[in-house]
Coordinates of C-alpha atoms in Angstrom, one line a residue:
M6 CA 0.0 0.0 0.0
K7 CA 2.9 2.4 0.8
N8 CA 4.5 1.8 -2.5
A9 CA 1.2 2.3 -4.3
V10 CA 0.9 5.7 -2.6
R11 CA 4.4 6.7 -3.7
R12 CA 3.7 5.7 -7.2
A13 CA 0.5 7.7 -7.3
G14 CA 2.5 10.8 -6.4
P15 CA 0.9 14.2 -7.0
A16 CA -2.4 12.6 -8.1
L17 CA -2.9 10.9 -4.8
L18 CA -2.0 14.0 -2.8
A19 CA -4.4 16.0 -5.0
L20 CA -7.2 13.7 -4.2
A21 CA -6.4 13.9 -0.5
G22 CA -6.7 17.6 -0.8
L23 CA -9.9 17.2 -2.8
L24 CA -11.5 15.3 0.0
G25 CA -10.1 17.3 2.9
G26 CA -7.4 15.0 4.1
A27 CA -4.2 16.3 5.6
V28 CA -1.5 16.4 2.9
A29 CA 2.1 16.5 3.9
A30 CA 4.5 18.9 2.2
A31 CA 7.0 16.1 1.7
P32 CA 6.5 12.3 1.2
P33 CA 6.0 10.4 4.4
P34 CA 8.9 8.4 5.8
A35 CA 8.9 4.8 4.8
E36 CA 7.7 3.6 8.2
A37 CA 4.7 6.0 8.3
A38 CA 1.3 4.7 7.3
P39 CA -0.2 6.5 4.4
R40 CA -2.9 9.0 5.3
H41 CA -6.5 8.3 4.4
P42 CA -7.4 10.8 1.7
L43 CA -10.8 11.6 3.2
T44 CA -10.3 11.7 6.9
G45 CA -6.6 12.6 7.1
Q46 CA -6.1 9.6 9.4
E47 CA -4.2 6.5 8.7
Q48 CA -5.1 4.5 5.6
A49 CA -8.0 2.2 6.3
G50 CA -7.2 -0.9 8.2
E51 CA -9.3 -4.0 8.5
E52 CA -11.7 -2.4 10.9
E53 CA -12.3 0.6 8.6
A54 CA -12.3 -1.6 5.5
G55 CA -15.0 -3.8 7.0
R56 CA -17.3 -0.9 7.8
E57 CA -19.3 -1.1 4.7
K58 CA -19.9 -4.8 5.3
K59 CA -21.1 -4.1 8.9
D60 CA -23.2 -1.2 7.6
P61 CA -24.1 -1.7 3.9
A62 CA -25.7 1.8 3.8
H63 CA -22.4 3.5 4.7
T64 CA -21.0 5.7 1.9
D65 CA -17.7 7.6 2.3
V66 CA -18.5 10.0 -0.5
L67 CA -22.1 10.9 -1.4
F68 CA -23.0 12.8 -4.6
I69 CA -26.4 14.6 -4.6
G70 CA -27.9 15.5 -8.0
A71 CA -31.3 16.4 -9.4
H72 CA -31.5 14.1 -12.5
P73 CA -30.0 10.9 -13.8
D74 CA -26.7 11.9 -15.5
D75 CA -26.0 14.9 -13.3
E76 CA -23.1 13.0 -11.7
S77 CA -21.8 12.1 -15.2
M78 CA -19.2 14.9 -15.2
S79 CA -17.8 13.7 -11.8
L80 CA -17.6 10.0 -12.5
A81 CA -13.8 10.2 -13.2
T82 CA -13.4 11.6 -9.7
L83 CA -15.8 9.1 -8.0
G84 CA -14.1 6.2 -9.9
Q85 CA -10.6 7.1 -8.7
L86 CA -11.8 7.5 -5.1
K87 CA -13.3 4.0 -5.2
E88 CA -10.5 2.2 -7.2
R89 CA -7.4 3.8 -5.8
H90 CA -8.4 4.6 -2.2
G91 CA -11.1 2.0 -1.5
L92 CA -13.7 4.7 -0.6
S93 CA -17.3 3.7 -1.0
T94 CA -19.2 6.1 -3.2
G95 CA -22.9 6.6 -3.7
V96 CA -25.3 8.8 -5.6
V97 CA -28.6 10.5 -4.6
T98 CA -30.9 11.5 -7.5
I99 CA -33.8 13.7 -6.5
T100 CA -35.9 12.9 -9.6
R101 CA -35.7 10.3 -12.3
G102 CA -35.7 12.9 -15.1
E103 CA -39.2 12.3 -16.4
G104 CA -39.2 15.8 -17.9
G105 CA -36.3 15.1 -20.2
G106 CA -36.3 14.0 -23.8
N107 CA -36.3 10.4 -25.1
A108 CA -34.1 9.8 -28.1
V109 CA -34.8 6.1 -28.3
G110 CA -38.6 5.6 -27.9
P111 CA -42.0 7.1 -27.2
E112 CA -42.0 6.6 -23.4
E113 CA -42.4 9.7 -21.2
G114 CA -43.4 10.4 -17.7
P115 CA -43.0 7.7 -15.0
Q116 CA -42.2 5.1 -17.8
L117 CA -39.3 7.2 -19.0
G118 CA -38.2 7.8 -15.4
L119 CA -37.7 4.1 -14.8
I120 CA -35.8 3.7 -18.1
R121 CA -33.5 6.6 -17.0
E122 CA -33.0 4.9 -13.6
T123 CA -31.7 1.8 -15.4
E124 CA -29.4 3.9 -17.5
E125 CA -28.0 5.7 -14.5
R126 CA -27.4 2.5 -12.5
E127 CA -25.5 1.1 -15.5
A128 CA -23.5 4.3 -16.0
V129 CA -22.3 4.8 -12.5
A130 CA -21.3 1.2 -12.2
H131 CA -18.4 2.1 -14.5
A132 CA -17.1 4.2 -11.6
G133 CA -17.7 1.5 -9.0
V134 CA -20.8 3.2 -7.6
R135 CA -23.3 0.5 -6.3
N136 CA -26.0 2.5 -4.6
V137 CA -28.2 5.1 -6.2
F138 CA -30.9 6.6 -4.0
Y139 CA -34.0 8.2 -5.5
L140 CA -36.3 10.6 -3.7
D141 CA -39.2 10.2 -6.2
K142 CA -39.6 13.9 -6.8
P143 CA -41.2 15.0 -10.0
D144 CA -39.1 16.3 -12.9
F145 CA -40.9 18.7 -15.1
W146 CA -39.3 20.8 -17.8
Y147 CA -36.2 22.9 -18.2
T148 CA -36.5 25.9 -15.9
L149 CA -34.0 28.4 -14.5
S150 CA -36.0 28.8 -11.3
A151 CA -34.9 27.1 -8.1
P152 CA -38.0 28.5 -6.3
L153 CA -40.2 26.8 -8.8
A154 CA -38.5 23.5 -8.3
D155 CA -38.7 24.0 -4.5
K156 CA -42.5 24.6 -4.8
L157 CA -43.1 21.6 -7.0
W158 CA -41.0 19.2 -4.9
A159 CA -43.1 20.0 -1.8
V160 CA -45.6 17.4 -0.5
G161 CA -48.8 19.2 0.4
E162 CA -48.0 21.7 3.1
N163 CA -44.6 20.2 3.8
R164 CA -42.3 22.4 1.9
Q165 CA -39.3 20.7 3.6
D166 CA -40.1 17.2 2.5
T167 CA -37.1 17.0 0.1
L168 CA -34.8 18.5 2.7
E169 CA -36.1 16.1 5.4
R170 CA -35.4 13.1 3.1
L171 CA -31.8 14.3 2.3
V172 CA -31.0 14.8 6.0
R173 CA -32.3 11.3 6.6
L174 CA -30.1 9.9 3.8
I175 CA -27.0 11.6 5.2
R176 CA -27.7 10.2 8.6
A177 CA -28.3 6.7 7.1
T178 CA -25.2 6.7 4.8
T179 CA -22.8 8.6 7.1
P180 CA -20.6 10.2 4.4
K181 CA -17.6 12.3 5.3
T182 CA -17.7 14.1 2.0
V183 CA -20.8 15.4 0.2
V184 CA -20.5 16.4 -3.5
T185 CA -23.2 18.4 -5.3
M186 CA -23.8 20.7 -8.2
D187 CA -23.3 24.4 -8.5
P188 CA -26.1 26.3 -6.6
R189 CA -25.5 29.6 -8.5
P190 CA -28.5 30.7 -10.7
F191 CA -27.3 32.0 -14.1
D192 CA -27.8 29.8 -17.2
Q193 CA -28.3 26.7 -15.2
H194 CA -31.3 24.3 -14.6
G195 CA -33.3 25.4 -11.6
A196 CA -33.5 21.8 -10.4
H197 CA -29.7 21.7 -10.3
Q198 CA -29.7 24.9 -8.3
E199 CA -32.3 23.6 -5.9
G200 CA -30.7 20.2 -5.6
A201 CA -27.4 21.9 -4.6
R202 CA -29.1 24.3 -2.2
L203 CA -30.9 21.4 -0.5
A204 CA -27.6 19.4 -0.4
A205 CA -25.9 22.4 1.4
E206 CA -28.8 22.7 3.9
A207 CA -28.8 19.0 4.6
F208 CA -25.0 19.0 5.1
R209 CA -25.5 21.7 7.7
L210 CA -28.5 20.1 9.4
A211 CA -27.7 16.4 9.5
G212 CA -25.4 16.8 12.5
K213 CA -27.9 18.8 14.6
R214 CA -30.2 17.0 17.0
T215 CA -32.8 19.8 16.7
A216 CA -33.2 19.2 12.9
F217 CA -36.0 16.8 12.2
P218 CA -35.7 15.4 15.7
E219 CA -38.2 12.5 15.1
Q220 CA -35.5 10.9 12.9
I221 CA -33.4 10.6 16.0
S222 CA -36.1 10.0 18.7
R223 CA -38.4 7.7 16.7
E224 CA -36.5 6.3 13.8
K225 CA -33.3 5.9 15.9
Y226 CA -30.9 7.6 13.5
R227 CA -27.9 9.4 15.0
P228 CA -26.9 12.9 14.1
W229 CA -24.1 12.9 11.5
Q230 CA -22.0 15.8 10.4
P231 CA -20.0 15.3 7.2
S232 CA -16.7 17.0 7.0
R233 CA -16.4 18.5 3.5
L234 CA -18.9 19.9 1.0
L235 CA -17.8 20.2 -2.6
A236 CA -19.7 21.7 -5.5
Q237 CA -19.0 21.0 -9.2
N238 CA -17.4 23.9 -10.9
G239 CA -17.3 23.2 -14.6
A240 CA -16.8 26.8 -15.5
Y241 CA -13.4 27.0 -13.7
E242 CA -10.5 27.5 -16.1
G243 CA -7.6 25.7 -14.5
P244 CA -4.5 24.1 -16.0
V245 CA -4.6 20.9 -18.0
G246 CA -2.4 17.8 -17.8
K247 CA -1.2 15.9 -14.8
K248 CA -0.2 19.2 -13.0
C249 CA -3.9 20.2 -12.7
A250 CA -4.3 17.6 -9.9
A251 CA -1.9 19.6 -7.7
H252 CA -3.4 22.9 -8.6
R253 CA -5.0 24.9 -5.8
G254 CA -7.0 27.7 -7.3
E255 CA -9.6 30.2 -6.3
D256 CA -13.0 30.7 -7.9
P257 CA -12.9 34.2 -9.4
H258 CA -16.6 34.8 -8.5
T259 CA -17.1 33.4 -5.0
G260 CA -13.5 33.6 -3.8
L261 CA -13.7 30.0 -2.6
P262 CA -10.9 27.5 -3.0
V263 CA -11.0 25.2 -6.1
T264 CA -9.5 21.8 -6.3
G265 CA -9.7 19.0 -8.9
A266 CA -9.1 15.4 -9.9
W267 CA -7.2 14.7 -13.2
T268 CA -9.2 12.8 -15.8
G269 CA -6.0 11.6 -17.5
A270 CA -5.1 9.3 -14.6
I271 CA -5.2 5.6 -15.7
S272 CA -7.8 3.2 -14.3
R273 CA -6.1 0.0 -13.2
E274 CA -9.2 -2.0 -14.0
T275 CA -9.7 -0.8 -17.6
G276 CA -6.2 0.3 -18.5
T277 CA -7.7 3.5 -20.0
T278 CA -7.9 7.0 -18.8
W279 CA -10.6 8.0 -16.4
A280 CA -11.8 10.4 -19.1
Q281 CA -12.4 7.4 -21.3
V282 CA -14.2 5.5 -18.5
E283 CA -16.4 8.5 -17.9
R284 CA -17.1 8.7 -21.7
D285 CA -18.1 5.1 -21.7
A286 CA -20.4 5.7 -18.8
A287 CA -22.0 8.9 -20.3
R288 CA -22.8 7.1 -23.5
V289 CA -25.1 4.8 -21.5
F290 CA -27.6 7.7 -21.3
R291 CA -29.2 6.7 -24.6
T292 CA -32.5 8.4 -23.9
Q293 CA -30.6 11.7 -23.7
G294 CA -28.8 11.0 -27.0
F295 CA -25.4 10.9 -25.3
D296 CA -24.5 7.7 -27.2
T297 CA -24.7 9.6 -30.5
M298 CA -23.7 13.0 -29.4
L299 CA -20.5 11.8 -27.7
P300 CA -17.8 10.0 -29.8
P301 CA -16.9 6.6 -28.5
K302 CA -13.3 7.5 -28.0
V303 CA -11.7 10.4 -26.1
T304 CA -9.2 11.6 -28.6
T305 CA -7.6 14.4 -26.6
P306 CA -4.0 13.6 -25.9
R307 CA -3.6 12.5 -22.3
D308 CA -1.3 15.3 -21.3
E309 CA -4.0 17.8 -22.5
L310 CA -6.8 16.3 -20.5
G311 CA -8.0 18.5 -17.7
C312 CA -9.3 18.1 -14.2
E313 CA -12.8 17.9 -12.9
W314 CA -13.0 21.0 -10.7
F315 CA -14.9 21.5 -7.4
S316 CA -15.3 24.5 -5.2
V317 CA -14.9 23.8 -1.5
L318 CA -18.0 25.1 0.2
A319 CA -17.4 23.6 3.6
E320 CA -14.5 22.2 5.6
R321 CA -14.7 20.3 8.9
G322 CA -18.4 20.7 8.9
E323 CA -18.3 24.6 8.6
P324 CA -18.6 26.9 5.6
V325 CA -15.3 28.1 4.1
K326 CA -15.4 31.9 4.4
A327 CA -14.7 34.3 1.6
E328 CA -15.1 38.0 0.9
V329 CA -18.7 39.2 0.3
R330 CA -19.1 41.5 -2.7
P331 CA -22.7 42.7 -2.8
Q332 CA -24.4 43.5 -6.1
G333 CA -27.0 46.2 -6.5
E334 CA -30.2 46.4 -8.5
L335 CA -30.8 42.6 -8.7
K336 CA -33.5 41.0 -10.7
P337 CA -36.0 39.1 -8.5
L338 CA -34.5 35.6 -9.2
Y339 CA -31.0 36.8 -8.2
A340 CA -32.2 38.7 -5.2
E341 CA -33.9 35.5 -4.0
F342 CA -30.6 33.6 -4.4
R343 CA -28.7 36.3 -2.5
D344 CA -31.2 36.0 0.3
W345 CA -30.9 32.2 0.4
A346 CA -27.1 32.3 0.4
T347 CA -27.2 34.7 3.3
R348 CA -29.6 32.4 5.3
A349 CA -27.4 29.4 4.5
G350 CA -24.4 31.2 6.0
M351 CA -22.6 31.4 2.7
P352 CA -23.4 34.9 1.4
W353 CA -20.2 34.9 -0.8
L354 CA -21.9 32.4 -3.1
A355 CA -24.0 35.4 -4.4
N356 CA -20.9 37.3 -5.5
E357 CA -21.4 38.3 -9.1
A358 CA -24.2 35.8 -9.4
Q359 CA -26.2 38.1 -11.7
P360 CA -24.2 38.7 -15.0
D361 CA -24.1 41.9 -16.9
Y362 CA -27.0 41.2 -19.2
P363 CA -26.7 42.9 -22.6
D364 CA -29.3 45.3 -23.8
N365 CA -32.4 43.5 -24.9
P366 CA -33.3 43.8 -28.5
S367 CA -36.6 45.4 -29.4
T368 CA -38.9 45.7 -32.3
S369 CA -42.2 47.3 -33.1
V370 CA -44.8 44.7 -34.3
P371 CA -46.9 46.4 -37.0
R372 CA -50.5 45.9 -37.7
A373 CA -51.2 44.1 -40.9
E374 CA -53.8 45.9 -43.0
R375 CA -55.4 42.6 -43.9
K376 CA -55.5 39.3 -42.0
P377 CA -52.5 37.2 -43.1
T378 CA -53.3 33.9 -44.7
V379 CA -51.5 31.2 -42.8
D380 CA -50.1 29.2 -45.7
G381 CA -46.3 29.1 -45.0
K382 CA -45.6 32.1 -47.4
A383 CA -45.1 35.8 -46.9
G384 CA -47.9 37.3 -48.9
P385 CA -47.9 41.0 -50.1
D386 CA -48.2 43.4 -47.2
E387 CA -48.8 40.7 -44.7
Y388 CA -45.5 41.4 -42.8
P389 CA -44.7 45.1 -43.2
G390 CA -42.2 45.1 -40.3
P391 CA -38.5 44.4 -40.4
E392 CA -36.8 41.1 -40.6
L393 CA -35.3 40.0 -37.3
P394 CA -32.0 38.1 -37.8
L395 CA -31.5 35.0 -35.6
R396 CA -27.9 34.7 -34.5
H397 CA -25.8 31.9 -33.0
W398 CA -26.8 31.1 -29.5
Q399 CA -25.7 27.6 -28.5
N400 CA -23.8 24.4 -29.7
E401 CA -22.1 24.3 -33.0
E402 CA -21.6 27.4 -35.2
C403 CA -23.3 27.3 -38.6
D404 CA -21.0 26.3 -41.3
G405 CA -22.0 29.1 -43.6
T406 CA -25.4 30.4 -44.4
A407 CA -26.3 27.4 -46.5
D408 CA -25.8 25.2 -43.4
C409 CA -28.3 27.2 -41.2
A410 CA -29.6 30.8 -41.2
A411 CA -32.9 32.3 -40.2
T412 CA -35.0 35.4 -39.9
A413 CA -38.3 36.1 -38.2
R414 CA -41.0 38.6 -39.1
T415 CA -44.0 39.6 -37.1
A416 CA -47.4 41.3 -37.4
W417 CA -50.6 41.6 -35.6
H418 CA -54.2 41.7 -36.8
G419 CA -57.4 41.6 -34.8
D420 CA -56.6 39.7 -31.6
S421 CA -53.8 37.6 -33.1
L422 CA -50.0 37.7 -33.4
Y423 CA -48.5 36.4 -36.6
V424 CA -44.9 35.1 -36.9
L425 CA -43.1 34.0 -40.1
F426 CA -39.7 32.2 -40.0
D427 CA -37.6 32.0 -43.2
V428 CA -35.0 29.3 -42.7
T429 CA -32.1 28.2 -44.8
D430 CA -30.9 24.7 -44.1
D431 CA -28.8 22.1 -46.0
K432 CA -29.8 18.8 -44.2
R433 CA -33.0 17.6 -42.9
G434 CA -33.2 16.3 -39.3
T435 CA -35.3 13.4 -38.1
A436 CA -38.9 13.5 -39.4
L437 CA -40.9 12.7 -36.2
E438 CA -44.4 11.3 -36.1
Q439 CA -47.3 13.7 -35.5
S440 CA -48.0 11.7 -32.3
D441 CA -44.4 12.5 -31.2
C442 CA -44.7 16.2 -31.6
K443 CA -42.9 17.2 -28.4
R444 CA -39.3 18.0 -27.3
H445 CA -38.9 19.9 -30.5
W446 CA -35.2 20.6 -30.0
R447 CA -34.5 17.0 -31.0
T448 CA -34.8 17.9 -34.7
D449 CA -35.3 20.8 -37.1
S450 CA -37.8 23.2 -35.5
V451 CA -38.6 26.8 -34.6
E452 CA -39.8 28.2 -31.3
I453 CA -41.9 31.2 -30.3
D454 CA -41.6 32.6 -26.8
L455 CA -44.0 35.2 -25.5
D456 CA -44.3 36.9 -22.1
P457 CA -47.6 38.8 -22.2
R458 CA -46.8 41.3 -19.4
G459 CA -43.0 41.4 -19.7
T460 CA -42.7 40.7 -16.0
S461 CA -42.0 36.9 -15.7
D462 CA -39.2 35.6 -13.6
D463 CA -39.6 32.1 -15.0
T464 CA -41.4 30.5 -18.0
S465 CA -44.4 29.1 -16.0
T466 CA -46.2 32.4 -16.7
T467 CA -45.3 32.6 -20.4
F468 CA -46.3 31.0 -23.7
K469 CA -43.7 28.9 -25.5
A470 CA -44.5 27.0 -28.7
G471 CA -42.3 24.7 -30.7
I472 CA -43.1 24.0 -34.4
L473 CA -41.8 21.2 -36.5
P474 CA -41.8 22.2 -40.2
Y475 CA -42.3 18.6 -41.3
T476 CA -43.2 15.2 -39.9
K477 CA -43.4 11.6 -41.1
E478 CA -46.9 12.3 -42.2
G479 CA -45.6 15.3 -44.3
G480 CA -47.2 18.3 -42.6
P481 CA -46.0 20.4 -39.7
C482 CA -47.1 20.1 -36.1
A483 CA -46.9 22.3 -32.9
G484 CA -46.8 21.9 -29.2
R485 CA -46.3 23.9 -26.1
D486 CA -43.3 23.1 -23.9
A487 CA -41.9 24.4 -20.6
D488 CA -44.5 27.1 -20.2
N489 CA -47.8 27.9 -18.6
H490 CA -49.5 24.8 -20.2
Q491 CA -47.6 22.1 -22.0
G492 CA -48.9 19.7 -24.6
P493 CA -50.2 19.5 -28.2
A494 CA -51.2 22.9 -29.6
S495 CA -54.6 21.4 -30.5
T496 CA -55.5 21.3 -26.8
T497 CA -53.2 23.8 -25.1
A498 CA -53.5 26.6 -27.8
P499 CA -56.7 25.6 -29.7
G500 CA -56.8 28.8 -31.7
M501 CA -53.2 28.5 -33.0
D502 CA -52.8 27.9 -36.7
I503 CA -49.6 26.8 -38.4
A504 CA -48.3 26.1 -42.0
S505 CA -45.0 25.4 -43.6
T506 CA -43.4 25.1 -47.0
L507 CA -40.2 23.4 -47.8
K508 CA -37.6 25.0 -50.1
E509 CA -35.7 23.3 -52.9
K510 CA -32.4 24.2 -54.5
E511 CA -32.6 25.3 -58.1
G512 CA -32.2 22.5 -60.6
K513 CA -32.9 19.7 -58.1
G514 CA -35.9 17.5 -58.3
A515 CA -38.4 17.1 -55.5
Q516 CA -37.4 13.5 -55.1
D517 CA -33.7 14.3 -54.9
G518 CA -32.4 14.2 -51.3
A519 CA -30.1 17.1 -52.2
A520 CA -33.0 19.3 -53.2
Y521 CA -33.8 20.3 -49.6
A522 CA -32.7 23.9 -48.9
G523 CA -34.7 24.9 -45.8
Y524 CA -38.3 25.9 -45.0
T525 CA -40.7 28.6 -44.1
V526 CA -42.9 28.4 -41.1
E527 CA -45.9 30.6 -40.4
A528 CA -48.0 30.8 -37.2
E529 CA -51.1 32.6 -36.0
I530 CA -51.3 32.8 -32.2
P531 CA -54.5 34.2 -30.7
L532 CA -53.5 36.5 -27.9
S533 CA -56.4 34.9 -25.9
D534 CA -54.2 31.7 -25.7
L535 CA -51.6 33.6 -23.7
P536 CA -51.6 33.1 -19.9
A537 CA -52.5 36.7 -19.2
A538 CA -53.8 39.8 -21.0
V539 CA -51.2 41.3 -23.2
D540 CA -49.6 44.6 -22.2
P541 CA -49.0 46.0 -25.7
R542 CA -46.1 48.2 -24.5
N543 CA -44.3 45.6 -22.5
L544 CA -44.8 42.3 -24.4
T545 CA -41.5 40.5 -24.7
A546 CA -40.6 37.7 -27.1
N547 CA -37.8 35.5 -28.4
F548 CA -37.7 33.6 -31.7
L549 CA -35.4 30.6 -31.9
L550 CA -34.2 28.0 -34.4
Y551 CA -33.1 24.5 -33.7
D552 CA -31.0 22.9 -36.5
S553 CA -30.4 19.2 -36.7
D554 CA -28.3 17.5 -39.4
T555 CA -28.8 14.0 -38.2
Q556 CA -31.3 11.2 -38.0
D557 CA -30.7 10.3 -34.4
K558 CA -33.0 12.8 -32.7
T559 CA -30.2 15.2 -31.6
G560 CA -29.7 18.8 -32.4
Q561 CA -26.5 20.5 -33.6
T562 CA -27.0 24.3 -33.7
R563 CA -29.3 26.8 -32.0
L564 CA -30.0 30.4 -33.1
A565 CA -32.0 33.1 -31.4
W566 CA -33.2 36.6 -31.9
S567 CA -31.9 37.4 -28.4
P568 CA -29.0 34.8 -28.0
Y569 CA -27.8 35.2 -24.5
G570 CA -27.5 32.7 -21.7
S571 CA -30.5 30.3 -21.6
A572 CA -32.3 32.1 -24.3
Q573 CA -35.3 29.8 -24.4
A574 CA -35.8 29.7 -20.6
D575 CA -34.7 33.1 -19.3
P576 CA -37.5 35.7 -19.8
Y577 CA -35.0 38.4 -18.6
V578 CA -33.3 37.9 -22.0
W579 CA -36.3 38.3 -24.3
G580 CA -36.7 41.3 -26.4
G581 CA -39.3 44.0 -26.5
A582 CA -42.1 43.4 -29.0
R583 CA -44.4 46.4 -28.8
L584 CA -47.8 46.0 -30.4
D585 CA -48.3 49.4 -31.9
G586 CA -52.0 50.4 -31.8
F587 CA -53.2 47.2 -30.1
T588 CA -55.7 47.4 -27.3
A589 CA -56.2 44.3 -25.2
P590 CA -59.8 43.2 -24.5
P591 CA -60.8 43.7 -20.9
E592 CA -61.4 41.0 -18.3
R593 CA -58.8 38.6 -19.6
P594 CA -57.6 36.8 -16.4
Q595 CA -54.2 35.4 -15.6
T596 CA -54.2 31.6 -15.7
P597 CA -52.3 29.4 -13.2
P598 CA -49.6 27.1 -14.5
V599 CA -50.5 23.5 -15.5
I600 CA -47.3 21.4 -14.9
P601 CA -47.1 17.6 -15.2
L602 CA -46.0 16.3 -11.8
E603 CA -46.4 12.5 -12.1
A604 CA -43.2 10.8 -11.1
A605 CA -41.9 7.3 -11.1
Q606 CA -41.9 5.6 -7.7
S607 CA -39.2 3.6 -6.1
K608 CA -41.7 0.9 -5.1
D609 CA -42.1 0.2 -8.9
S610 CA -38.4 -0.3 -9.4
P611 CA -37.1 -3.8 -8.7
A612 CA -33.5 -2.3 -8.5
S613 CA -34.5 0.2 -5.9
V614 CA -36.5 -2.3 -3.9
A615 CA -33.6 -4.7 -3.9
Q616 CA -31.2 -1.9 -2.8
S617 CA -33.5 -0.9 0.0
R618 CA -33.5 -4.5 1.3
R619 CA -29.8 -4.7 1.1
T620 CA -28.9 -1.4 2.7
G621 CA -31.8 -0.9 5.1
V622 CA -32.5 2.6 3.7
P623 CA -36.2 3.0 3.1
L624 CA -37.5 3.6 -0.4
A625 CA -37.3 7.2 -1.4
A626 CA -35.5 7.9 1.9
G627 CA -38.9 7.8 3.6
P628 CA -39.4 7.3 7.4
R629 CA -37.9 4.2 8.9
D630 CA -40.1 2.0 11.1
P631 CA -38.9 2.3 14.7
G632 CA -38.6 -1.5 14.9
E633 CA -36.0 -1.6 12.1
R634 CA -32.4 -2.0 13.2
R635 CA -29.7 0.5 12.2

């Protein structure tokens, strides 16, 4: 064991630092026992090595995420801790990702959640993770709002149900290190933010007898205080190569220390880099298209592979302190995060949390003198306003205008808004069936986002429609997603009308696959379908293009009129779209959000049931019967 530690050199010492163990400045003398990288005490002897056998729930390092695959960017770290140091590792996944896409079949909702559980268990096994605990919380759609996730994860009046379950899990699994995601709010899934917030709160509360005292008095758990709390920091730009493992940096925003584990280290079991092991694991998430989006082999030279970076949020059970740099004039979502960080005893997390948003674009939506005919063509005088260019927003850049380019034009007439997209494209994406008209970003599509009052903090009070220009049946289809009311447009926006026409290159026949040159999409949206009465002076909007050049239900390029941050999910980004001369009809009420909340249950998962029997941890980290033995 001593020789193995010496051979590991800087990588071992870096992992010791990563997990909070004491790291000597010089190699230990030959007679000294190597230090345990997590506790800083002597390397595990027989008694410590047998702990997991005595308590099958025990986990040295516990990762807490929101969805299956959230841990995928940390599996190289978890794998090294297990293989090289014998540390038991486990994963907590708050939801089963029912709100995500499905690139391999028609399943959605709880059925998709159980499929994603199977994928996750297979994936994390590549890193030696045996136990994955699910909390059975609902996953809905992509949001940037942690408060919305918090609200929808509550059980009746119990707003602390998820936190209570996480505290119980920490007490049941007794980890010394907890790893979670980044809790900061910009350009990040709100469920990730909320999962990280809850992880930080559970880390703090699990050691306190006054926190959920019935877990101690009735269920016979003991208070347990983990030592170190780490948060993924994928945005940190540290060195690459083996030296990154010894790097001790500082996050430029929070001022917290940053440490990492090198993905170029070699796995003894596979003989490949941990970057390759992690790639093999990630490709297991087939429903998310990872098997086609990610190449099978990691081709980056080993000495150019980087580290997986983590901010150190807490050490020895207490928050690591940093300078607080307050921001002024915060938007509501960022003010809420500042207030949470202050309550959590880590106000520095809110340093620079709100970015410098660029000026929002704006346009005047003119009135069409005559009602536009929705036929997928721009008729004379139907769209008298300017063309709005859509610029690169996310993923791959367009390879010239022939690859992908788009403009949007708008007009209003009567009580309807009209939008026309003119799209240049060189390759068709997957033609989905009309019955599969959802998750439109999987193939060629356009999206119309509207905030009727211009005051939304998240998209649950907005209108968002995705339109596929073609389907297997030939015509277009539309559906609402991630907004006030999701589902097929025929039921969620019954007055909406759409049409499309496909473009052909000159000299190419209609049956020639090379003839395709793009499409035009036209939509009429009755303003009565919006979730509130339109304020014609403050209506905001975004117009987006999703370009796919494959047949595997994955997208390549995204364009937007206002292409900043999470352009489809952040109403703060959307541009002004004044309806000149429009007067909204009176008495048009605001409608409450309709959000699907049906989640897969652990009782319906044979793998979860078997794990519960083996570890003694109740399904979904629910209450333990007082008669059960710890």
